[in-house]
Amino acid sequence: MKSKWFSSLLIKGFGLGCLAMASLSVPQLASAHGTIETPASRVWNCYQEGGNPTSAACQAAASVSGSYIYDWNGIRQGNADGDHQNVVPDGQLCSGGDPGTFGAMDLVRDDWVATSVSQGPQTFTWYNSAPHKSQYYRYYITNNSYNPNQALGWGDLTQIYQSQPRDGEVNPSHTVNLPARSGRHVVYAVWQRSDSPEAFYACVDVVFDGDNSSSSSSSSSSSSSSSSSSSSAPGNACVGVPNWDADAVYLNGDQVRFNDTRYEAKWWTRNENPAQNSSEWAVWIDQGACSGS
């Protein structure tokens, strides 16, 4: 009896040991983490257009790869460790050096839906589905000589901002001083984690005031302009944003104003106070004070 019990114990112990070794040998796949929500990054905009995109550029992207629909927050390099120009080659900046998954974001086009901006302060807000400590958020903008009909490279960029290290945040915002530009440009952003070598990348298409070529489709251009008007208006991020109504139904992406703060719904909600339901796993995203301060 003792012999049988001891054999059973040995078998169980061996099995547990094998499972432990197997767990060590299996690569740990990183989950997706974040992108710029306002003004909308290229991948976020196409994700918002959904499986039947309305803009010509997102239609073209969907025909190449629809991965962004499921993994919009996964444009990343796991071992960047600050060496971004080596891990993200020229021509692959908008895919974060991962053309096999996000190559559609690198399509060379001059009709990506763009947000209208002006020289001066512009607030960029991320939506990080898994917040992590940051070493920095770094922003670049394309040079005056930038040609949207040529592949984007590091030589096209000038750094304009870098944040200080911070703890993990779901919706970090950065006010970046945009230099004088005209026409179409790209703001390129890098989020380098401090608790891991992993980094995330985002392309934000912008068009400086005075140029009407923000999209090949007037309807998509109008939609982009109206959706970003409240978040990019200088001095007040709540222009055009309605006050929260406890009796109203809000869906994913709907924005409201409550106690001079702008909130965005993650999913269907009704009668859930934004100020009391804006934690990491709650329904509302706190987008910051309306004053932008």
PDB file of C-alpha atoms in Angstrom:
ATOM      1  CA  MET A   1       0.000   0.000   0.000  1.00  0.00           C
ATOM      2  CA  LYS A   2       2.810   2.359   0.945  1.00  0.00           C
ATOM      3  CA  SER A   3       4.606   1.486  -2.288  1.00  0.00           C
ATOM      4  CA  LYS A   4       1.520   2.340  -4.331  1.00  0.00           C
ATOM      5  CA  TRP A   5       1.057   5.638  -2.469  1.00  0.00           C
ATOM      6  CA  PHE A   6       4.727   6.556  -2.965  1.00  0.00           C
ATOM      7  CA  SER A   7       4.579   5.776  -6.706  1.00  0.00           C
ATOM      8  CA  SER A   8       1.486   7.953  -7.068  1.00  0.00           C
ATOM      9  CA  LEU A   9       3.249  10.780  -5.266  1.00  0.00           C
ATOM     10  CA  LEU A  10       6.272  10.487  -7.548  1.00  0.00           C
ATOM     11  CA  ILE A  11       4.082  10.585 -10.662  1.00  0.00           C
ATOM     12  CA  LYS A  12       2.212  13.669  -9.451  1.00  0.00           C
ATOM     13  CA  GLY A  13       5.445  15.411  -8.533  1.00  0.00           C
ATOM     14  CA  PHE A  14       6.972  14.600 -11.916  1.00  0.00           C
ATOM     15  CA  GLY A  15       3.882  15.908 -13.685  1.00  0.00           C
ATOM     16  CA  LEU A  16       3.905  19.183 -11.777  1.00  0.00           C
ATOM     17  CA  GLY A  17       7.597  19.604 -12.498  1.00  0.00           C
ATOM     18  CA  CYS A  18       7.011  19.115 -16.213  1.00  0.00           C
ATOM     19  CA  LEU A  19       4.213  21.672 -16.186  1.00  0.00           C
ATOM     20  CA  ALA A  20       6.435  24.171 -14.431  1.00  0.00           C
ATOM     21  CA  MET A  21       9.248  23.630 -16.924  1.00  0.00           C
ATOM     22  CA  ALA A  22       6.816  23.922 -19.825  1.00  0.00           C
ATOM     23  CA  SER A  23       5.494  27.222 -18.523  1.00  0.00           C
ATOM     24  CA  LEU A  24       9.049  28.551 -18.409  1.00  0.00           C
ATOM     25  CA  SER A  25       9.811  27.428 -21.944  1.00  0.00           C
ATOM     26  CA  VAL A  26       6.648  28.831 -23.561  1.00  0.00           C
ATOM     27  CA  PRO A  27       7.106  32.437 -24.792  1.00  0.00           C
ATOM     28  CA  GLN A  28       4.989  34.920 -22.866  1.00  0.00           C
ATOM     29  CA  LEU A  29       2.919  36.787 -25.421  1.00  0.00           C
ATOM     30  CA  ALA A  30       2.504  40.474 -24.625  1.00  0.00           C
ATOM     31  CA  SER A  31      -0.987  41.864 -24.633  1.00  0.00           C
ATOM     32  CA  ALA A  32      -1.737  45.076 -26.487  1.00  0.00           C
ATOM     33  CA  HIS A  33      -1.467  48.308 -24.553  1.00  0.00           C
ATOM     34  CA  GLY A  34      -2.236  51.684 -26.172  1.00  0.00           C
ATOM     35  CA  THR A  35      -2.353  54.340 -28.854  1.00  0.00           C
ATOM     36  CA  ILE A  36      -3.260  58.018 -29.220  1.00  0.00           C
ATOM     37  CA  GLU A  37      -6.998  58.548 -29.065  1.00  0.00           C
ATOM     38  CA  THR A  38      -7.224  62.323 -29.530  1.00  0.00           C
ATOM     39  CA  PRO A  39      -6.342  63.607 -32.012  1.00  0.00           C
ATOM     40  CA  ALA A  40      -6.953  60.177 -33.473  1.00  0.00           C
ATOM     41  CA  SER A  41      -3.911  58.165 -34.483  1.00  0.00           C
ATOM     42  CA  ARG A  42      -4.049  56.480 -37.853  1.00  0.00           C
ATOM     43  CA  VAL A  43      -4.791  53.059 -36.376  1.00  0.00           C
ATOM     44  CA  TRP A  44      -7.357  54.408 -33.900  1.00  0.00           C
ATOM     45  CA  ASN A  45      -9.228  56.231 -36.659  1.00  0.00           C
ATOM     46  CA  CYS A  46      -9.437  53.111 -38.835  1.00  0.00           C
ATOM     47  CA  TYR A  47     -10.450  51.051 -35.813  1.00  0.00           C
ATOM     48  CA  GLN A  48     -13.267  53.518 -35.116  1.00  0.00           C
ATOM     49  CA  GLU A  49     -14.461  53.225 -38.721  1.00  0.00           C
ATOM     50  CA  GLY A  50     -14.896  49.501 -38.064  1.00  0.00           C
ATOM     51  CA  GLY A  51     -15.220  46.561 -40.426  1.00  0.00           C
ATOM     52  CA  ASN A  52     -16.807  48.686 -43.168  1.00  0.00           C
ATOM     53  CA  PRO A  53     -14.530  51.741 -43.240  1.00  0.00           C
ATOM     54  CA  THR A  54     -15.804  54.960 -44.769  1.00  0.00           C
ATOM     55  CA  SER A  55     -12.558  56.704 -45.696  1.00  0.00           C
ATOM     56  CA  ALA A  56     -10.598  55.687 -48.774  1.00  0.00           C
ATOM     57  CA  ALA A  57      -7.362  55.256 -46.809  1.00  0.00           C
ATOM     58  CA  CYS A  58      -8.907  52.941 -44.203  1.00  0.00           C
ATOM     59  CA  GLN A  59     -10.649  50.993 -46.958  1.00  0.00           C
ATOM     60  CA  ALA A  60      -7.248  50.435 -48.556  1.00  0.00           C
ATOM     61  CA  ALA A  61      -5.783  49.479 -45.178  1.00  0.00           C
ATOM     62  CA  ALA A  62      -8.546  46.940 -44.565  1.00  0.00           C
ATOM     63  CA  SER A  63      -7.879  45.341 -47.946  1.00  0.00           C
ATOM     64  CA  VAL A  64      -4.249  44.810 -46.928  1.00  0.00           C
ATOM     65  CA  SER A  65      -4.829  43.674 -43.356  1.00  0.00           C
ATOM     66  CA  GLY A  66      -7.655  44.080 -40.889  1.00  0.00           C
ATOM     67  CA  SER A  67      -5.510  43.237 -37.851  1.00  0.00           C
ATOM     68  CA  TYR A  68      -5.928  46.731 -36.460  1.00  0.00           C
ATOM     69  CA  ILE A  69      -9.629  46.045 -35.871  1.00  0.00           C
ATOM     70  CA  TYR A  70      -8.690  43.546 -33.175  1.00  0.00           C
ATOM     71  CA  ASP A  71      -5.293  44.831 -32.056  1.00  0.00           C
ATOM     72  CA  TRP A  72      -5.429  48.624 -32.441  1.00  0.00           C
ATOM     73  CA  ASN A  73      -3.331  49.063 -29.295  1.00  0.00           C
ATOM     74  CA  GLY A  74      -0.562  46.656 -30.262  1.00  0.00           C
ATOM     75  CA  ILE A  75       1.798  48.648 -32.504  1.00  0.00           C
ATOM     76  CA  ARG A  76       4.902  47.881 -30.485  1.00  0.00           C
ATOM     77  CA  GLN A  77       8.406  46.509 -30.204  1.00  0.00           C
ATOM     78  CA  GLY A  78       9.025  44.273 -27.213  1.00  0.00           C
ATOM     79  CA  ASN A  79      12.766  44.890 -27.011  1.00  0.00           C
ATOM     80  CA  ALA A  80      13.059  48.509 -28.134  1.00  0.00           C
ATOM     81  CA  ASP A  81      14.781  49.695 -24.951  1.00  0.00           C
ATOM     82  CA  GLY A  82      15.077  53.216 -26.380  1.00  0.00           C
ATOM     83  CA  ASP A  83      16.781  52.062 -29.587  1.00  0.00           C
ATOM     84  CA  HIS A  84      13.809  53.014 -31.744  1.00  0.00           C
ATOM     85  CA  GLN A  85      15.583  53.826 -34.978  1.00  0.00           C
ATOM     86  CA  ASN A  86      17.120  50.367 -35.101  1.00  0.00           C
ATOM     87  CA  VAL A  87      14.031  48.345 -34.227  1.00  0.00           C
ATOM     88  CA  VAL A  88      11.698  50.447 -36.402  1.00  0.00           C
ATOM     89  CA  PRO A  89      13.185  50.821 -39.918  1.00  0.00           C
ATOM     90  CA  ASP A  90      12.454  53.663 -42.319  1.00  0.00           C
ATOM     91  CA  GLY A  91       9.223  53.082 -44.174  1.00  0.00           C
ATOM     92  CA  GLN A  92       7.784  51.104 -41.232  1.00  0.00           C
ATOM     93  CA  LEU A  93       7.258  53.822 -38.644  1.00  0.00           C
ATOM     94  CA  CYS A  94       3.463  53.700 -38.594  1.00  0.00           C
ATOM     95  CA  SER A  95       3.481  49.909 -38.198  1.00  0.00           C
ATOM     96  CA  GLY A  96       6.066  50.158 -35.430  1.00  0.00           C
ATOM     97  CA  GLY A  97       8.461  47.971 -37.398  1.00  0.00           C
ATOM     98  CA  ASP A  98       5.863  45.196 -37.644  1.00  0.00           C
ATOM     99  CA  PRO A  99       4.764  45.233 -41.304  1.00  0.00           C
ATOM    100  CA  GLY A 100       3.537  41.652 -41.101  1.00  0.00           C
ATOM    101  CA  THR A 101       0.786  42.702 -38.699  1.00  0.00           C
ATOM    102  CA  PHE A 102       0.323  46.436 -39.178  1.00  0.00           C
ATOM    103  CA  GLY A 103       1.821  47.074 -42.611  1.00  0.00           C
ATOM    104  CA  ALA A 104      -1.470  48.620 -43.731  1.00  0.00           C
ATOM    105  CA  MET A 105      -0.649  51.622 -41.539  1.00  0.00           C
ATOM    106  CA  ASP A 106       2.495  52.251 -43.619  1.00  0.00           C
ATOM    107  CA  LEU A 107       0.594  52.679 -46.892  1.00  0.00           C
ATOM    108  CA  VAL A 108       1.931  55.715 -48.722  1.00  0.00           C
ATOM    109  CA  ARG A 109      -1.129  57.890 -49.289  1.00  0.00           C
ATOM    110  CA  ASP A 110      -2.056  61.547 -49.091  1.00  0.00           C
ATOM    111  CA  ASP A 111      -5.652  60.966 -47.988  1.00  0.00           C
ATOM    112  CA  TRP A 112      -5.373  59.535 -44.495  1.00  0.00           C
ATOM    113  CA  VAL A 113      -8.067  61.177 -42.386  1.00  0.00           C
ATOM    114  CA  ALA A 114      -6.347  64.062 -40.610  1.00  0.00           C
ATOM    115  CA  THR A 115      -7.151  66.361 -37.701  1.00  0.00           C
ATOM    116  CA  SER A 116      -7.027  70.102 -38.290  1.00  0.00           C
ATOM    117  CA  VAL A 117      -4.399  71.770 -36.079  1.00  0.00           C
ATOM    118  CA  SER A 118      -2.618  75.103 -35.765  1.00  0.00           C
ATOM    119  CA  GLN A 119       0.809  76.273 -34.694  1.00  0.00           C
ATOM    120  CA  GLY A 120       1.022  76.332 -30.909  1.00  0.00           C
ATOM    121  CA  PRO A 121      -0.110  74.112 -28.012  1.00  0.00           C
ATOM    122  CA  GLN A 122      -1.934  70.910 -28.926  1.00  0.00           C
ATOM    123  CA  THR A 123      -3.000  68.262 -26.414  1.00  0.00           C
ATOM    124  CA  PHE A 124      -2.479  64.590 -27.281  1.00  0.00           C
ATOM    125  CA  THR A 125      -4.303  61.991 -25.183  1.00  0.00           C
ATOM    126  CA  TRP A 126      -3.516  58.273 -25.157  1.00  0.00           C
ATOM    127  CA  TYR A 127      -5.879  55.429 -24.418  1.00  0.00           C
ATOM    128  CA  ASN A 128      -3.769  52.766 -22.698  1.00  0.00           C
ATOM    129  CA  SER A 129      -5.793  49.622 -22.139  1.00  0.00           C
ATOM    130  CA  ALA A 130      -2.968  48.327 -19.922  1.00  0.00           C
ATOM    131  CA  PRO A 131      -1.212  51.244 -18.219  1.00  0.00           C
ATOM    132  CA  HIS A 132       2.471  50.879 -17.383  1.00  0.00           C
ATOM    133  CA  LYS A 133       5.118  53.119 -15.914  1.00  0.00           C
ATOM    134  CA  SER A 134       6.669  55.293 -18.582  1.00  0.00           C
ATOM    135  CA  GLN A 135      10.251  56.370 -19.035  1.00  0.00           C
ATOM    136  CA  TYR A 136       8.969  58.947 -21.495  1.00  0.00           C
ATOM    137  CA  TYR A 137       6.462  59.831 -24.152  1.00  0.00           C
ATOM    138  CA  ARG A 138       8.288  61.395 -27.079  1.00  0.00           C
ATOM    139  CA  TYR A 139       6.768  63.345 -29.967  1.00  0.00           C
ATOM    140  CA  TYR A 140       8.133  64.211 -33.387  1.00  0.00           C
ATOM    141  CA  ILE A 141       6.695  66.125 -36.331  1.00  0.00           C
ATOM    142  CA  THR A 142       7.561  65.870 -39.990  1.00  0.00           C
ATOM    143  CA  ASN A 143       9.822  68.537 -41.441  1.00  0.00           C
ATOM    144  CA  ASN A 144       8.686  71.295 -43.794  1.00  0.00           C
ATOM    145  CA  SER A 145       9.985  69.222 -46.708  1.00  0.00           C
ATOM    146  CA  TYR A 146       7.772  66.231 -45.843  1.00  0.00           C
ATOM    147  CA  ASN A 147       6.030  64.632 -48.818  1.00  0.00           C
ATOM    148  CA  PRO A 148       3.025  62.424 -47.894  1.00  0.00           C
ATOM    149  CA  ASN A 149       3.489  60.572 -51.181  1.00  0.00           C
ATOM    150  CA  GLN A 150       6.812  59.164 -50.011  1.00  0.00           C
ATOM    151  CA  ALA A 151       7.471  56.567 -47.319  1.00  0.00           C
ATOM    152  CA  LEU A 152       7.950  58.066 -43.854  1.00  0.00           C
ATOM    153  CA  GLY A 153      11.467  57.794 -42.439  1.00  0.00           C
ATOM    154  CA  TRP A 154      13.316  58.974 -39.367  1.00  0.00           C
ATOM    155  CA  GLY A 155      15.084  61.613 -41.445  1.00  0.00           C
ATOM    156  CA  ASP A 156      11.700  63.239 -42.053  1.00  0.00           C
ATOM    157  CA  LEU A 157      11.175  63.908 -38.343  1.00  0.00           C
ATOM    158  CA  THR A 158      12.125  66.540 -35.790  1.00  0.00           C
ATOM    159  CA  GLN A 159      11.651  65.869 -32.083  1.00  0.00           C
ATOM    160  CA  ILE A 160       9.412  68.459 -30.418  1.00  0.00           C
ATOM    161  CA  TYR A 161       8.558  67.053 -26.979  1.00  0.00           C
ATOM    162  CA  GLN A 162       9.551  64.500 -24.343  1.00  0.00           C
ATOM    163  CA  SER A 163       7.758  63.888 -21.050  1.00  0.00           C
ATOM    164  CA  GLN A 164       9.200  63.049 -17.668  1.00  0.00           C
ATOM    165  CA  PRO A 165       8.923  59.523 -16.175  1.00  0.00           C
ATOM    166  CA  ARG A 166       5.472  58.791 -14.735  1.00  0.00           C
ATOM    167  CA  ASP A 167       3.469  56.018 -13.165  1.00  0.00           C
ATOM    168  CA  GLY A 168       1.045  54.028 -15.297  1.00  0.00           C
ATOM    169  CA  GLU A 169      -1.957  55.986 -16.601  1.00  0.00           C
ATOM    170  CA  VAL A 170      -4.976  54.976 -18.645  1.00  0.00           C
ATOM    171  CA  ASN A 171      -5.327  58.364 -20.345  1.00  0.00           C
ATOM    172  CA  PRO A 172      -2.084  60.315 -20.131  1.00  0.00           C
ATOM    173  CA  SER A 173      -2.221  63.694 -21.888  1.00  0.00           C
ATOM    174  CA  HIS A 174       0.633  65.853 -23.131  1.00  0.00           C
ATOM    175  CA  THR A 175       0.441  69.432 -24.361  1.00  0.00           C
ATOM    176  CA  VAL A 176       2.889  69.705 -27.235  1.00  0.00           C
ATOM    177  CA  ASN A 177       3.895  72.975 -28.869  1.00  0.00           C
ATOM    178  CA  LEU A 178       3.498  72.424 -32.613  1.00  0.00           C
ATOM    179  CA  PRO A 179       5.870  74.431 -34.799  1.00  0.00           C
ATOM    180  CA  ALA A 180       4.796  76.376 -37.881  1.00  0.00           C
ATOM    181  CA  ARG A 181       3.850  74.070 -40.733  1.00  0.00           C
ATOM    182  CA  SER A 182       1.509  74.145 -43.714  1.00  0.00           C
ATOM    183  CA  GLY A 183      -0.548  71.407 -45.305  1.00  0.00           C
ATOM    184  CA  ARG A 184      -0.348  67.726 -44.378  1.00  0.00           C
ATOM    185  CA  HIS A 185       2.035  66.410 -41.747  1.00  0.00           C
ATOM    186  CA  VAL A 186       2.480  63.493 -39.367  1.00  0.00           C
ATOM    187  CA  VAL A 187       3.020  63.713 -35.629  1.00  0.00           C
ATOM    188  CA  TYR A 188       4.927  60.601 -34.608  1.00  0.00           C
ATOM    189  CA  ALA A 189       4.806  59.459 -30.991  1.00  0.00           C
ATOM    190  CA  VAL A 190       6.767  56.930 -28.954  1.00  0.00           C
ATOM    191  CA  TRP A 191       5.812  55.573 -25.531  1.00  0.00           C
ATOM    192  CA  GLN A 192       8.841  53.966 -23.877  1.00  0.00           C
ATOM    193  CA  ARG A 193       8.074  51.969 -20.768  1.00  0.00           C
ATOM    194  CA  SER A 194      10.403  52.197 -17.763  1.00  0.00           C
ATOM    195  CA  ASP A 195       9.441  48.810 -16.306  1.00  0.00           C
ATOM    196  CA  SER A 196      10.196  46.950 -19.554  1.00  0.00           C
ATOM    197  CA  PRO A 197      12.155  47.495 -22.800  1.00  0.00           C
ATOM    198  CA  GLU A 198       8.826  47.484 -24.641  1.00  0.00           C
ATOM    199  CA  ALA A 199       7.810  50.611 -26.585  1.00  0.00           C
ATOM    200  CA  PHE A 200       4.680  51.654 -28.475  1.00  0.00           C
ATOM    201  CA  TYR A 201       4.368  53.810 -31.596  1.00  0.00           C
ATOM    202  CA  ALA A 202       1.649  55.972 -33.126  1.00  0.00           C
ATOM    203  CA  CYS A 203       1.208  58.048 -36.281  1.00  0.00           C
ATOM    204  CA  VAL A 204      -1.193  60.985 -36.057  1.00  0.00           C
ATOM    205  CA  ASP A 205      -2.135  62.571 -39.377  1.00  0.00           C
ATOM    206  CA  VAL A 206      -2.682  66.311 -39.117  1.00  0.00           C
ATOM    207  CA  VAL A 207      -3.385  69.146 -41.510  1.00  0.00           C
ATOM    208  CA  PHE A 208      -2.470  72.662 -40.536  1.00  0.00           C
ATOM    209  CA  ASP A 209      -5.168  75.330 -40.745  1.00  0.00           C
ATOM    210  CA  GLY A 210      -5.522  76.915 -44.135  1.00  0.00           C
ATOM    211  CA  ASP A 211      -5.244  73.640 -46.067  1.00  0.00           C
ATOM    212  CA  ASN A 212      -8.439  71.800 -47.016  1.00  0.00           C
ATOM    213  CA  SER A 213      -6.826  68.541 -48.148  1.00  0.00           C
ATOM    214  CA  SER A 214      -7.443  66.668 -44.890  1.00  0.00           C
ATOM    215  CA  SER A 215      -9.108  63.770 -46.723  1.00  0.00           C
ATOM    216  CA  SER A 216      -9.952  62.592 -50.189  1.00  0.00           C
ATOM    217  CA  SER A 217     -13.514  62.093 -48.949  1.00  0.00           C
ATOM    218  CA  SER A 218     -15.319  65.237 -47.884  1.00  0.00           C
ATOM    219  CA  SER A 219     -17.708  63.215 -45.728  1.00  0.00           C
ATOM    220  CA  SER A 220     -14.921  61.445 -43.817  1.00  0.00           C
ATOM    221  CA  SER A 221     -13.045  64.719 -43.455  1.00  0.00           C
ATOM    222  CA  SER A 222     -16.122  66.347 -42.004  1.00  0.00           C
ATOM    223  CA  SER A 223     -16.631  63.419 -39.647  1.00  0.00           C
ATOM    224  CA  SER A 224     -13.028  63.545 -38.452  1.00  0.00           C
ATOM    225  CA  SER A 225     -13.199  67.277 -37.944  1.00  0.00           C
ATOM    226  CA  SER A 226     -16.394  67.136 -35.952  1.00  0.00           C
ATOM    227  CA  SER A 227     -15.276  64.203 -33.791  1.00  0.00           C
ATOM    228  CA  SER A 228     -12.039  65.932 -32.838  1.00  0.00           C
ATOM    229  CA  SER A 229     -13.357  69.470 -32.490  1.00  0.00           C
ATOM    230  CA  SER A 230     -14.082  69.217 -28.782  1.00  0.00           C
ATOM    231  CA  SER A 231     -10.724  67.621 -27.929  1.00  0.00           C
ATOM    232  CA  SER A 232      -8.487  69.834 -30.054  1.00  0.00           C
ATOM    233  CA  ALA A 233     -10.153  73.211 -29.502  1.00  0.00           C
ATOM    234  CA  PRO A 234      -7.548  75.490 -27.882  1.00  0.00           C
ATOM    235  CA  GLY A 235      -8.319  76.573 -24.318  1.00  0.00           C
ATOM    236  CA  ASN A 236     -11.380  74.358 -23.813  1.00  0.00           C
ATOM    237  CA  ALA A 237     -11.493  70.623 -24.498  1.00  0.00           C
ATOM    238  CA  CYS A 238     -15.276  70.492 -23.999  1.00  0.00           C
ATOM    239  CA  VAL A 239     -16.454  72.748 -26.806  1.00  0.00           C
ATOM    240  CA  GLY A 240     -19.499  71.043 -28.342  1.00  0.00           C
ATOM    241  CA  VAL A 241     -19.508  68.242 -25.746  1.00  0.00           C
ATOM    242  CA  PRO A 242     -22.954  67.787 -24.134  1.00  0.00           C
ATOM    243  CA  ASN A 243     -23.503  67.688 -20.382  1.00  0.00           C
ATOM    244  CA  TRP A 244     -23.980  64.227 -18.883  1.00  0.00           C
ATOM    245  CA  ASP A 245     -27.626  63.191 -18.572  1.00  0.00           C
ATOM    246  CA  ALA A 246     -28.431  60.386 -16.126  1.00  0.00           C
ATOM    247  CA  ASP A 247     -31.422  59.326 -18.240  1.00  0.00           C
ATOM    248  CA  ALA A 248     -29.531  59.210 -21.536  1.00  0.00           C
ATOM    249  CA  VAL A 249     -27.975  56.109 -23.071  1.00  0.00           C
ATOM    250  CA  TYR A 250     -24.312  56.388 -24.105  1.00  0.00           C
ATOM    251  CA  LEU A 251     -22.359  54.042 -26.358  1.00  0.00           C
ATOM    252  CA  ASN A 252     -18.675  53.350 -26.931  1.00  0.00           C
ATOM    253  CA  GLY A 253     -16.929  56.571 -27.912  1.00  0.00           C
ATOM    254  CA  ASP A 254     -19.670  58.958 -26.750  1.00  0.00           C
ATOM    255  CA  GLN A 255     -18.303  61.941 -24.840  1.00  0.00           C
ATOM    256  CA  VAL A 256     -19.922  63.993 -22.094  1.00  0.00           C
ATOM    257  CA  ARG A 257     -19.117  66.919 -19.833  1.00  0.00           C
ATOM    258  CA  PHE A 258     -19.522  66.565 -16.065  1.00  0.00           C
ATOM    259  CA  ASN A 259     -18.149  68.855 -13.314  1.00  0.00           C
ATOM    260  CA  ASP A 260     -16.024  70.678 -15.900  1.00  0.00           C
ATOM    261  CA  THR A 261     -14.352  67.409 -16.928  1.00  0.00           C
ATOM    262  CA  ARG A 262     -14.660  65.526 -20.200  1.00  0.00           C
ATOM    263  CA  TYR A 263     -15.442  61.796 -20.102  1.00  0.00           C
ATOM    264  CA  GLU A 264     -15.710  59.140 -22.822  1.00  0.00           C
ATOM    265  CA  ALA A 265     -17.787  55.962 -22.617  1.00  0.00           C
ATOM    266  CA  LYS A 266     -16.107  52.587 -23.178  1.00  0.00           C
ATOM    267  CA  TRP A 267     -19.352  50.680 -23.685  1.00  0.00           C
ATOM    268  CA  TRP A 268     -23.135  50.957 -23.250  1.00  0.00           C
ATOM    269  CA  THR A 269     -24.038  52.890 -20.137  1.00  0.00           C
ATOM    270  CA  ARG A 270     -26.964  54.644 -18.502  1.00  0.00           C
ATOM    271  CA  ASN A 271     -27.238  56.401 -15.141  1.00  0.00           C
ATOM    272  CA  GLU A 272     -23.601  55.701 -14.183  1.00  0.00           C
ATOM    273  CA  ASN A 273     -22.045  58.875 -12.789  1.00  0.00           C
ATOM    274  CA  PRO A 274     -18.834  59.575 -14.770  1.00  0.00           C
ATOM    275  CA  ALA A 275     -16.927  60.926 -11.778  1.00  0.00           C
ATOM    276  CA  GLN A 276     -17.715  57.793  -9.774  1.00  0.00           C
ATOM    277  CA  ASN A 277     -17.162  55.314 -12.608  1.00  0.00           C
ATOM    278  CA  SER A 278     -13.929  56.340 -14.336  1.00  0.00           C
ATOM    279  CA  SER A 279     -11.384  53.949 -12.853  1.00  0.00           C
ATOM    280  CA  GLU A 280      -9.293  51.607 -15.014  1.00  0.00           C
ATOM    281  CA  TRP A 281     -12.016  48.950 -15.286  1.00  0.00           C
ATOM    282  CA  ALA A 282     -15.042  51.253 -15.107  1.00  0.00           C
ATOM    283  CA  VAL A 283     -17.247  52.428 -17.972  1.00  0.00           C
ATOM    284  CA  TRP A 284     -16.001  56.023 -18.261  1.00  0.00           C
ATOM    285  CA  ILE A 285     -12.593  57.364 -19.299  1.00  0.00           C
ATOM    286  CA  ASP A 286     -11.557  60.611 -17.606  1.00  0.00           C
ATOM    287  CA  GLN A 287     -10.222  62.748 -20.476  1.00  0.00           C
ATOM    288  CA  GLY A 288      -9.153  65.610 -18.246  1.00  0.00           C
ATOM    289  CA  ALA A 289     -10.347  69.048 -17.319  1.00  0.00           C
ATOM    290  CA  CYS A 290     -12.285  71.027 -19.905  1.00  0.00           C
ATOM    291  CA  SER A 291      -9.936  73.955 -19.410  1.00  0.00           C
ATOM    292  CA  GLY A 292      -7.038  71.807 -20.603  1.00  0.00           C
ATOM    293  CA  SER A 293      -4.964  72.891 -17.639  1.00  0.00           C
TER     294      SER A 293
END
